[in-house]
mmCIF file of C-alpha atoms and ligand atoms in Angstrom:
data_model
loop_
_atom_site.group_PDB
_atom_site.id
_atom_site.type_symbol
_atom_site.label_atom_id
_atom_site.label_comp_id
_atom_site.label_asym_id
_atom_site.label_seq_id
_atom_site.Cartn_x
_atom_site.Cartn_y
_atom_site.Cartn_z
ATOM 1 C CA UNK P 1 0.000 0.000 0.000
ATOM 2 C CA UNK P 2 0.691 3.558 -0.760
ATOM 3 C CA UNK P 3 2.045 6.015 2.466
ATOM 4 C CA UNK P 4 0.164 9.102 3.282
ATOM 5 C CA UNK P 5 -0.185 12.003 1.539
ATOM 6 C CA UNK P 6 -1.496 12.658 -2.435
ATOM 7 C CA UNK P 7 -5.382 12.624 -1.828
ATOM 8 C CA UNK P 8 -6.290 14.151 1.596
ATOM 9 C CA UNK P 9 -10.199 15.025 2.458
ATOM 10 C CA UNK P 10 -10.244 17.896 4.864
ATOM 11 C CA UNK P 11 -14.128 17.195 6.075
ATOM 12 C CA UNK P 12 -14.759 17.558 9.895
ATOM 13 C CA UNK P 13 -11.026 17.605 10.416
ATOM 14 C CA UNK P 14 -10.767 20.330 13.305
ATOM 15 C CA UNK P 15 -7.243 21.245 12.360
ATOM 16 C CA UNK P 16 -8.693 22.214 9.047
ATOM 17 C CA UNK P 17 -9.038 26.197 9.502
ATOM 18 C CA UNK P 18 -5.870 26.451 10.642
ATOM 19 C CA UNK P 19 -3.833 24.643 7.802
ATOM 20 C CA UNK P 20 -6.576 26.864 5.737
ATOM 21 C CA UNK P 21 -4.852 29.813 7.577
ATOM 22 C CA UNK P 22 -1.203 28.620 7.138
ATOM 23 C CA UNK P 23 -1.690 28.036 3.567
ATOM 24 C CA UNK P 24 -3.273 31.522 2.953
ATOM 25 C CA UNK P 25 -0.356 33.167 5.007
ATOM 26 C CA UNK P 26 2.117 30.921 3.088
ATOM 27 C CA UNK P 27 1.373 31.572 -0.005
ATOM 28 C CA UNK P 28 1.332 35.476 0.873
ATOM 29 C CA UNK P 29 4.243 35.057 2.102
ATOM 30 C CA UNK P 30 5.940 33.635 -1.001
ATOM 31 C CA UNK P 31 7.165 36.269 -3.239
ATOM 32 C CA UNK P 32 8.915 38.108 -0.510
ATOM 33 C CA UNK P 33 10.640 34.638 0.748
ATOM 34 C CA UNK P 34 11.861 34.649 -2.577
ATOM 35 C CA UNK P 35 13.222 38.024 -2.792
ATOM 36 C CA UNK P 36 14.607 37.701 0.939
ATOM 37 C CA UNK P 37 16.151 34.343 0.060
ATOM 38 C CA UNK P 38 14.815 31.619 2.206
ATOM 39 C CA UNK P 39 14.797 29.487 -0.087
ATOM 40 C CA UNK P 40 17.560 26.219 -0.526
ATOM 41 C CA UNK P 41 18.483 23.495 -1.941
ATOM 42 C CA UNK P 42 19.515 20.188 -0.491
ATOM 43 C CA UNK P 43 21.042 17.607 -2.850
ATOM 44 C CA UNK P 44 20.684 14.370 -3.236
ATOM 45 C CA UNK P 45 23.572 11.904 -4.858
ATOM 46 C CA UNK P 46 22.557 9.549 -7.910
ATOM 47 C CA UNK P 47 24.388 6.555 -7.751
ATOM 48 C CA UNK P 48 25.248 4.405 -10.254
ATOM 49 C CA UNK P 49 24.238 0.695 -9.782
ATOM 50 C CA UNK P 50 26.945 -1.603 -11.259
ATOM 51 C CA UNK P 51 29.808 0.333 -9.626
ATOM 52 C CA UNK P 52 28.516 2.581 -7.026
ATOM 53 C CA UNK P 53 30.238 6.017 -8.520
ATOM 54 C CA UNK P 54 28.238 9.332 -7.456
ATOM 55 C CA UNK P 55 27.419 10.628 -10.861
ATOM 56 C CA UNK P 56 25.227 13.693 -10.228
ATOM 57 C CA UNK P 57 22.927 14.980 -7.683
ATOM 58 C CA UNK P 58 19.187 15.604 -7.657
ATOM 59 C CA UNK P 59 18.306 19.549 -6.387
ATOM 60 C CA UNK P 60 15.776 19.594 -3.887
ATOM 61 C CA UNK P 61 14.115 22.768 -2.921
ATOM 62 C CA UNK P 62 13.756 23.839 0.544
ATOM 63 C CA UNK P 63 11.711 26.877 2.444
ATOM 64 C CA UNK P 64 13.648 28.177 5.553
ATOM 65 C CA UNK P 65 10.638 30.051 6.955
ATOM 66 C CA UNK P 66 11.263 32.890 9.772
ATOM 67 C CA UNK P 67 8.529 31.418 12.154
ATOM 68 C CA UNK P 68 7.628 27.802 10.494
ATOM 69 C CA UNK P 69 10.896 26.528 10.268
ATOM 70 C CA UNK P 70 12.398 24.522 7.055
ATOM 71 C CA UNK P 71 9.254 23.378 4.773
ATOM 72 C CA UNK P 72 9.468 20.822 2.506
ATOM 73 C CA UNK P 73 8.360 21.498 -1.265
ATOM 74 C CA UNK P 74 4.893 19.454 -0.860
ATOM 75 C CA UNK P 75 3.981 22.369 1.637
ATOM 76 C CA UNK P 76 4.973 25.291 -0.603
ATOM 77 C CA UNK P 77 5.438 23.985 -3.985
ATOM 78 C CA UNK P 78 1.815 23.504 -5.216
ATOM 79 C CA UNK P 79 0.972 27.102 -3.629
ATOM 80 C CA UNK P 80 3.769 28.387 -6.106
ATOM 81 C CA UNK P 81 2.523 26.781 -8.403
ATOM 82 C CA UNK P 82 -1.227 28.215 -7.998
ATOM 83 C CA UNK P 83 0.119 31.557 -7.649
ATOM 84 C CA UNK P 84 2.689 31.332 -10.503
ATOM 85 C CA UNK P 85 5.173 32.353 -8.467
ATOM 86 C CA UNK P 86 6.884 28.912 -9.495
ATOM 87 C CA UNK P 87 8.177 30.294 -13.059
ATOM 88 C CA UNK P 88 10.901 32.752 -11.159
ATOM 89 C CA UNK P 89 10.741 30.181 -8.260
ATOM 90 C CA UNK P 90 11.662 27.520 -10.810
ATOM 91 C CA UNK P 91 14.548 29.660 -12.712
ATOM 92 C CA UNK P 92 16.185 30.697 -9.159
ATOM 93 C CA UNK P 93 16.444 26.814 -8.553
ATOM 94 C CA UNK P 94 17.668 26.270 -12.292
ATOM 95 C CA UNK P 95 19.915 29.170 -11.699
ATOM 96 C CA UNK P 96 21.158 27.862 -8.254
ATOM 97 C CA UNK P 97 21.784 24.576 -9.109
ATOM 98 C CA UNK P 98 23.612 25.314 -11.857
ATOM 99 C CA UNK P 99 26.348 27.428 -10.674
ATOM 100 C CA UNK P 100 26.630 24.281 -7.916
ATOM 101 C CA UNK P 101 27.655 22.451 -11.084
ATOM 102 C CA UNK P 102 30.048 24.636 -12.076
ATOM 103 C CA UNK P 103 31.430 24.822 -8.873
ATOM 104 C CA UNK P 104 31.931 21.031 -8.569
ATOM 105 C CA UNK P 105 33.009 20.585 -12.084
ATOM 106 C CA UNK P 106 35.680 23.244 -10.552
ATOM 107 C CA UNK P 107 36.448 20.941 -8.236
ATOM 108 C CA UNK P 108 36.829 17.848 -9.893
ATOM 109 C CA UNK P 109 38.224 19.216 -13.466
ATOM 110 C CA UNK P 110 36.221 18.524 -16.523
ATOM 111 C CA UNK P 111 37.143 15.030 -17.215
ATOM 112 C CA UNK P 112 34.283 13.507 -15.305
ATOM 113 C CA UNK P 113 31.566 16.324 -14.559
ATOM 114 C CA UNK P 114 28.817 15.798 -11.667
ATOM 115 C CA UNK P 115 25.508 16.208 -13.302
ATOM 116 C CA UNK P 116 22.493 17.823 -11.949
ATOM 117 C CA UNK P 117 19.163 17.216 -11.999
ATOM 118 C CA UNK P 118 16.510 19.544 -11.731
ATOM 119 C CA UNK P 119 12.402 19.187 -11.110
ATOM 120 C CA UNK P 120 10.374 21.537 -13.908
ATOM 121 C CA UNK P 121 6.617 21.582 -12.881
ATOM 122 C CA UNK P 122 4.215 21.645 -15.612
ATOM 123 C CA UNK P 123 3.546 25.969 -15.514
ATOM 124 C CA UNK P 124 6.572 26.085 -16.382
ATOM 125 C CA UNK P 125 6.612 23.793 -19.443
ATOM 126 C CA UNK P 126 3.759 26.051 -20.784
ATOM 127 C CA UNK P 127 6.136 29.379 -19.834
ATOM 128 C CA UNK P 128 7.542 30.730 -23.018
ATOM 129 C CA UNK P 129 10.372 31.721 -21.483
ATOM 130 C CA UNK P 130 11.245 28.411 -21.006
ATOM 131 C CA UNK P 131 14.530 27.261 -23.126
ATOM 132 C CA UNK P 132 15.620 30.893 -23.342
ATOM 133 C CA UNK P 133 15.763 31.232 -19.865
ATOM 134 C CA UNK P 134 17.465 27.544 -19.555
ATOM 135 C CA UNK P 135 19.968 28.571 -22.201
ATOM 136 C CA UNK P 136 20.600 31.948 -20.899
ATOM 137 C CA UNK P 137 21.642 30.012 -17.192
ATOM 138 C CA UNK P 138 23.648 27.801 -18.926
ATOM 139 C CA UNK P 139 25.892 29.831 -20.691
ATOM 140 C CA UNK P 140 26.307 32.638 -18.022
ATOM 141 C CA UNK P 141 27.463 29.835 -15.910
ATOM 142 C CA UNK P 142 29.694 28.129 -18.527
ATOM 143 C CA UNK P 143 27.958 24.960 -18.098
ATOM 144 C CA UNK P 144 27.367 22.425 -21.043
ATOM 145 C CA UNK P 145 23.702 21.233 -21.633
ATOM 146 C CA UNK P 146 24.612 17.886 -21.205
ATOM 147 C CA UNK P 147 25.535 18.497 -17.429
ATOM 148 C CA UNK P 148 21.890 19.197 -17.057
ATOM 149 C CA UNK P 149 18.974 16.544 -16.489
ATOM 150 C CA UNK P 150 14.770 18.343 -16.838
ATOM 151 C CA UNK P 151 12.705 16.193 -14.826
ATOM 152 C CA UNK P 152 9.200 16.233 -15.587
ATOM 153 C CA UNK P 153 6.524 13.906 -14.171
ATOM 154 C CA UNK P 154 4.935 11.857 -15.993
ATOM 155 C CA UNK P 155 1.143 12.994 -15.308
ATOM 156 C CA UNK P 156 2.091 16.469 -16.916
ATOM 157 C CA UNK P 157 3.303 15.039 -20.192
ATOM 158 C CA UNK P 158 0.301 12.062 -20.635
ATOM 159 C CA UNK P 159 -1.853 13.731 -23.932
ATOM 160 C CA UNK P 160 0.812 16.112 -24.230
ATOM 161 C CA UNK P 161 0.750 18.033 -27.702
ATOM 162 C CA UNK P 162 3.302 18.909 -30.132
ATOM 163 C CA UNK P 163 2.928 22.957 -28.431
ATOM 164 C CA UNK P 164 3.679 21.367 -24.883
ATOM 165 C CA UNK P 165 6.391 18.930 -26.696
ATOM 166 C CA UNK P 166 8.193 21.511 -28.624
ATOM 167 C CA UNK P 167 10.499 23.504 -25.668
ATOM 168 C CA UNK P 168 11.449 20.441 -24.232
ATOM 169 C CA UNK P 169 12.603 18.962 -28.094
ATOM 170 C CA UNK P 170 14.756 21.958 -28.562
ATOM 171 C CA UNK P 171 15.818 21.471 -25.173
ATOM 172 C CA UNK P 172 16.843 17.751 -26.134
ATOM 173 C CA UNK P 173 18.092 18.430 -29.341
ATOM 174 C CA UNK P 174 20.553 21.182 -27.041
ATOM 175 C CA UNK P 175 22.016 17.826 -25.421
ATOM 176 C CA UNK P 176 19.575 18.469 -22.036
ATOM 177 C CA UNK P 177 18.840 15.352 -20.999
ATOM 178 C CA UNK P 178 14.839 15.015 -19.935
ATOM 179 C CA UNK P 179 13.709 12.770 -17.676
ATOM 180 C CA UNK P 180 10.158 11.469 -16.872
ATOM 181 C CA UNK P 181 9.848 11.377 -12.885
ATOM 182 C CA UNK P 182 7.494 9.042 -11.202
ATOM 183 C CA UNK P 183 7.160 7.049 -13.662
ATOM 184 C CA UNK P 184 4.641 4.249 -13.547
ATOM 185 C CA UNK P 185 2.178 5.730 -11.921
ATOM 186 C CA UNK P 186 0.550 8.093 -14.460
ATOM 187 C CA UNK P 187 -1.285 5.044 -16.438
ATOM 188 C CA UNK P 188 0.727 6.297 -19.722
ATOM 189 C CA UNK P 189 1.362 4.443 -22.883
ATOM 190 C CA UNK P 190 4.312 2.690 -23.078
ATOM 191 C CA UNK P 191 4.174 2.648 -26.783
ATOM 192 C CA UNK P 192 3.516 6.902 -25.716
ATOM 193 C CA UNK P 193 7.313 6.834 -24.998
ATOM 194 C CA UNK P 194 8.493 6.877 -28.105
ATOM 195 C CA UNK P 195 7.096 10.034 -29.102
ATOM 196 C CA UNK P 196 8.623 11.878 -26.380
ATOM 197 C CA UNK P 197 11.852 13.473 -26.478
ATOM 198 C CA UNK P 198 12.952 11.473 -22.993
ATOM 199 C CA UNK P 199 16.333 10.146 -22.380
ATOM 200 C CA UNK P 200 15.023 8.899 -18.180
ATOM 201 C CA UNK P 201 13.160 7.460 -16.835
ATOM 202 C CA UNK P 202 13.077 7.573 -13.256
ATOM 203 C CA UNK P 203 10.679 4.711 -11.498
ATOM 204 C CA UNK P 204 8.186 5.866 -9.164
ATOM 205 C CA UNK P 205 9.513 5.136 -5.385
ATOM 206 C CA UNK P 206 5.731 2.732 -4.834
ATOM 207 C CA UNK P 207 8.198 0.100 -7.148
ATOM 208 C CA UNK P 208 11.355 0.644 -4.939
ATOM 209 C CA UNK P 209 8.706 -0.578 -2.206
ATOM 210 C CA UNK P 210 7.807 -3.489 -3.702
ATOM 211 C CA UNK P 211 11.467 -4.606 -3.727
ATOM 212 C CA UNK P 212 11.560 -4.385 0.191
ATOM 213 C CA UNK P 213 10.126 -7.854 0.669
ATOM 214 C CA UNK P 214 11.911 -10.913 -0.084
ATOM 215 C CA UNK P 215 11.670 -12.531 -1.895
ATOM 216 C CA UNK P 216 9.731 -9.708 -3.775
ATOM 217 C CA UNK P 217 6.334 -10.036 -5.082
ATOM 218 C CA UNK P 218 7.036 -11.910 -8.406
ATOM 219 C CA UNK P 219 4.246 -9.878 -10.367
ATOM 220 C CA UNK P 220 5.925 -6.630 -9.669
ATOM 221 C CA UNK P 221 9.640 -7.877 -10.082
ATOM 222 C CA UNK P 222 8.346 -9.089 -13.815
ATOM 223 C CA UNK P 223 6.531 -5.050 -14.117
ATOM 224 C CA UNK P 224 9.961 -3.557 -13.536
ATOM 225 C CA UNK P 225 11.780 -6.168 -15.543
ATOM 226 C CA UNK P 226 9.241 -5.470 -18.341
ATOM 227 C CA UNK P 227 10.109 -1.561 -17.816
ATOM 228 C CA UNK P 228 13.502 -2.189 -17.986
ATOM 229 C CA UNK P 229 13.886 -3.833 -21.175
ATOM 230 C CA UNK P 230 11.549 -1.581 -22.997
ATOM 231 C CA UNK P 231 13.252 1.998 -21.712
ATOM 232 C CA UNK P 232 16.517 0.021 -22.571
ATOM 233 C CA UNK P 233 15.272 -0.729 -26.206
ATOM 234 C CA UNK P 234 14.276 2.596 -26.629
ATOM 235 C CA UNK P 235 17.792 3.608 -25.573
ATOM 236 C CA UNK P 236 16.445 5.405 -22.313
ATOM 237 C CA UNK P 237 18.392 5.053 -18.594
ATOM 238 C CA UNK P 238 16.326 3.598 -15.835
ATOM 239 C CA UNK P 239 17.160 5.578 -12.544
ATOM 240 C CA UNK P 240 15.237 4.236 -9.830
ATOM 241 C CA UNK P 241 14.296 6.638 -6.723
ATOM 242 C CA UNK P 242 13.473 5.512 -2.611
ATOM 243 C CA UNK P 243 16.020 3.144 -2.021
ATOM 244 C CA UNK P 244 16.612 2.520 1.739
ATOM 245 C CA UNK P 245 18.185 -0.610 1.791
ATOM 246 C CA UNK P 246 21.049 -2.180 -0.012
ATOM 247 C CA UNK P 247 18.689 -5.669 -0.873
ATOM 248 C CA UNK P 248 16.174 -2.958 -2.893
ATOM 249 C CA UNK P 249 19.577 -1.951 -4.738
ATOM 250 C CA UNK P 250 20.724 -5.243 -4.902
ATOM 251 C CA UNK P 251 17.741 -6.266 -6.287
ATOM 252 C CA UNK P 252 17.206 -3.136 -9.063
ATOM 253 C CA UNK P 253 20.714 -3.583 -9.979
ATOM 254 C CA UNK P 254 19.834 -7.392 -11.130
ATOM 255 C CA UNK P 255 16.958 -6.140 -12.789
ATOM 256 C CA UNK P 256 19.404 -3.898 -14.841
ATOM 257 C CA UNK P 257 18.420 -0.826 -13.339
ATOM 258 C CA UNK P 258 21.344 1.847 -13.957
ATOM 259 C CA UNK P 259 20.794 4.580 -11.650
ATOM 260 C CA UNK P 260 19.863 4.570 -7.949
ATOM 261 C CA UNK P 261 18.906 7.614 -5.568
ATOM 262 C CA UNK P 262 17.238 6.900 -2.292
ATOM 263 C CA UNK P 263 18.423 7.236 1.914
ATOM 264 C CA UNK P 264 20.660 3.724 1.678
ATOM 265 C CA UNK P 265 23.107 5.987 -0.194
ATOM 266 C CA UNK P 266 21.965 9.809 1.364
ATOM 267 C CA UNK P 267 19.503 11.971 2.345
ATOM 268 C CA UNK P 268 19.444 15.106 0.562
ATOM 269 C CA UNK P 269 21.956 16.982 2.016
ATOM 270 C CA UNK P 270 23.585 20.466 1.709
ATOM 271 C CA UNK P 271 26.116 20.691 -1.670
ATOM 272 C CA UNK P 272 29.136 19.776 1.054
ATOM 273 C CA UNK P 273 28.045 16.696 1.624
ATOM 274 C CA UNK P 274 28.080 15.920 -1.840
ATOM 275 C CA UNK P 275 31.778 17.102 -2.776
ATOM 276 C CA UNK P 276 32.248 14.398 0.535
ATOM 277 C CA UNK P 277 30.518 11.497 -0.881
ATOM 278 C CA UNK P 278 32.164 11.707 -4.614
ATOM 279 C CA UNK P 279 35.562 12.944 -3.275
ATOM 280 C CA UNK P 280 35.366 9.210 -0.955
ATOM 281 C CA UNK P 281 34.151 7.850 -3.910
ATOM 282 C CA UNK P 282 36.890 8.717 -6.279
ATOM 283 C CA UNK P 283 39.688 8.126 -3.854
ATOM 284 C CA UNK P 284 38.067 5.005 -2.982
HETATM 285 P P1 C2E A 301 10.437 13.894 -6.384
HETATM 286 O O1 C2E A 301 10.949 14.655 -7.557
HETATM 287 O O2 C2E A 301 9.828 12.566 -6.648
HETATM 288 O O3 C2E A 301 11.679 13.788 -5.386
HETATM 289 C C1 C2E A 301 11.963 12.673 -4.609
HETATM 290 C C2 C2E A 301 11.448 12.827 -3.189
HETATM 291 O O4 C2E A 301 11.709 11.604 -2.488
HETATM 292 C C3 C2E A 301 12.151 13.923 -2.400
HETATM 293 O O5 C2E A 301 11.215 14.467 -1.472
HETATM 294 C C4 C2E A 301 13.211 13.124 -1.626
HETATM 295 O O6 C2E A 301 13.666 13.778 -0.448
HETATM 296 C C5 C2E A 301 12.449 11.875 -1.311
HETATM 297 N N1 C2E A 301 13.332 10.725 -1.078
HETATM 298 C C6 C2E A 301 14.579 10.539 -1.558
HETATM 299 N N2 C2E A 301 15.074 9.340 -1.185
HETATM 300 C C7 C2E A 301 14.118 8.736 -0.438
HETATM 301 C C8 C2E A 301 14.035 7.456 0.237
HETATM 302 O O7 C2E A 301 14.946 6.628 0.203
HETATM 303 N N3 C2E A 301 12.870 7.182 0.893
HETATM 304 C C9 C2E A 301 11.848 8.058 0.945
HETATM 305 N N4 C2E A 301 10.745 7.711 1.626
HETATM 306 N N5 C2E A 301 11.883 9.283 0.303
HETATM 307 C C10 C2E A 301 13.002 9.607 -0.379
HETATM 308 P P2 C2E A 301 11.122 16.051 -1.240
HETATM 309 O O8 C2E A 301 12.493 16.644 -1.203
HETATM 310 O O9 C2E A 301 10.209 16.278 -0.091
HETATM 311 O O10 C2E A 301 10.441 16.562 -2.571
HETATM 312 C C11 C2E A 301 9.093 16.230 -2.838
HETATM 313 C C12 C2E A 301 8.697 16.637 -4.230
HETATM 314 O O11 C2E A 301 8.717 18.061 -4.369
HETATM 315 C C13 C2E A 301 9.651 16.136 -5.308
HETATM 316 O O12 C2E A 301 9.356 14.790 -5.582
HETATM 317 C C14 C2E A 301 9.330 17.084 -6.449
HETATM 318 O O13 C2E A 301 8.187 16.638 -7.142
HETATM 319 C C15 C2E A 301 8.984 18.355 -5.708
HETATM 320 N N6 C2E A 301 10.123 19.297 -5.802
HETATM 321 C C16 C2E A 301 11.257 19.360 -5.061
HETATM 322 N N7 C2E A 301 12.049 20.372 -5.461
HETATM 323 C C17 C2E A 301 11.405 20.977 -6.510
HETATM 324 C C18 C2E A 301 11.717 22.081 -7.378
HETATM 325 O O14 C2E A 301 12.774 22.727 -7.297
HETATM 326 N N8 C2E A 301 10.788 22.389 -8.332
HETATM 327 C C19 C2E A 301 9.634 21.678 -8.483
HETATM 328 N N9 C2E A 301 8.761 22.034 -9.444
HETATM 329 N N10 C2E A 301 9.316 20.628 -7.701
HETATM 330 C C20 C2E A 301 10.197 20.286 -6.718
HETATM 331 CA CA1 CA A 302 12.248 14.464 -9.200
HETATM 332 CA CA1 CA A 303 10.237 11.207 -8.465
HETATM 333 CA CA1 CA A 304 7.595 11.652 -6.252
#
């Protein structure tokens, strides 16, 4: 079974009004966070399955508010996204992110770059400002494209149409890699795939889960060996996200899973932590 969150009914729930409250004052509150700079990002390490080098990191956005304390991005990012405060929300992150890259390229010297990944929500896949903005960022900070993973969930591209395909094509065609997040969980065509200009997909976390058991359910490990093949034949990566224990990346790694991100290698972490973890990992 699923874990909280996703669907909540707030009928007859006394605390209600006040999360009613919070979220009024919260979203308020937003465009002045942003201009004050509470917001962060924490980064999580991608790890690669067959030999256990860090290859990039995963920015995750963070709100530092002045009474609430650090919020996580289901508490804020949906009111941004109402609001569409999440376009310049969005770019700061981009922005953000991206000079991290730079920095640990600096770091670790060109030969073997540290890529990042970064969420886009679907407002601002419809902004026109889109791949200007994207390639603006990336040349101010002297970054190559292909440092650079777009991940978009899956729900926002199902039925998408050539206009909604278009930015992230030219993105693509750049050498951005796109990723579809979540996957397996938006009920899309596999055959869908094809037409999109993808390069990841990342497996929801509900199939991580499955792996916890063993010996797994056999239904679900032929589901992600079925995934696996297919993204492979189509020439796409397979990251896999939520892995907490080293059996679940035992496990994805036999079912040729490339990627893995989850707490068994980090938490998301400030950028420190990640110089740590590859610097460990390319001394040995
Ligand atoms: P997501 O893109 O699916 O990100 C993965 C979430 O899983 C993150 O939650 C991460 O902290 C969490 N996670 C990582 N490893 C594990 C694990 O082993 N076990 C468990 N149980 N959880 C794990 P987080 O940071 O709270 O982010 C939640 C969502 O907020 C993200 O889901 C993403 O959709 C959204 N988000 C985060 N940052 C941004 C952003 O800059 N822009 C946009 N548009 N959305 C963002
Ligand atoms: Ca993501
Ligand atoms: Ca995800
Ligand atoms: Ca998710």
């Amino acid at each position: 079974a699923k874990s909280a969150g996703g669907n909540r009914f707030e009928l007859a729930d006394p605390e209600a009004d006040a999360r009613a409250i919070t979220r009024h004052g919260l979203t308020t509150a937003l465009p002045a966070a942003l201009d004050r700079g509470e917001f962060f990002i924490e980064y999580q390490p991608l790890v690669h399955l067959g030999d256990g080098s860090v290859r990039g990191a995963e920015a995750l956005v963070r709100w530092l508010h002045p009474q609430h304390g650090v919020l996580g991005p289901d508490r804020f990012i949906p009111l941004a996204e109402h609001t569409g405060l999440i376009v310049p929300l969005g770019r700061w992150v981009l922005e953000e992110s991206i000079r991290q890259a730079r920095e640990w390229r600096e770091r670790y010297g060109a030969a073997d770059p540290l890529r990042i990944n970064v969420n886009l929500s679907p407002c601002q896949l419809t902004h026109p400002g889109l791949v200007q903005d994207t390639v603006d960022i990336l040349e101010r900070a002297g970054v190559a494209p292909d440092a650079l993973c777009l991940e978009v969930t899956e729900s926002a591209l199902i039925g998408a149409d050539d206009d909604l395909l278009k930015p992230l094509r030219r993105l693509a065609e750049m050498g951005v890699d796109i990723a579809l997040d979540d996957f397996g969980t938006g009920y899309s065509n596999l055959a869908n795939l094809r037409r999109l200009p993808v390069s990841v997909l990342k497996l929801d976390r509900s199939f991580t889960q499955s792996m916890q058991q063993f010996p797994a359910d056999p239904v679900d490990l032929k589901i992600v060996e079925g995934i696996v093949s297919l993204a492979h034949s189509l020439d796409l990566a397979v990251t896999v996200e939520g892995v907490e224990t080293g059996a679940q990346a035992e496990q994805l790694r036999i079912l040729g899973c490339d990627t893995a991100q989850g707490w068994y290698y980090a938490r998301p972490g400030p950028p420190e932590r990640l110089h740590d973890l590859a610097l460990v990992d390319a001394t040995g």
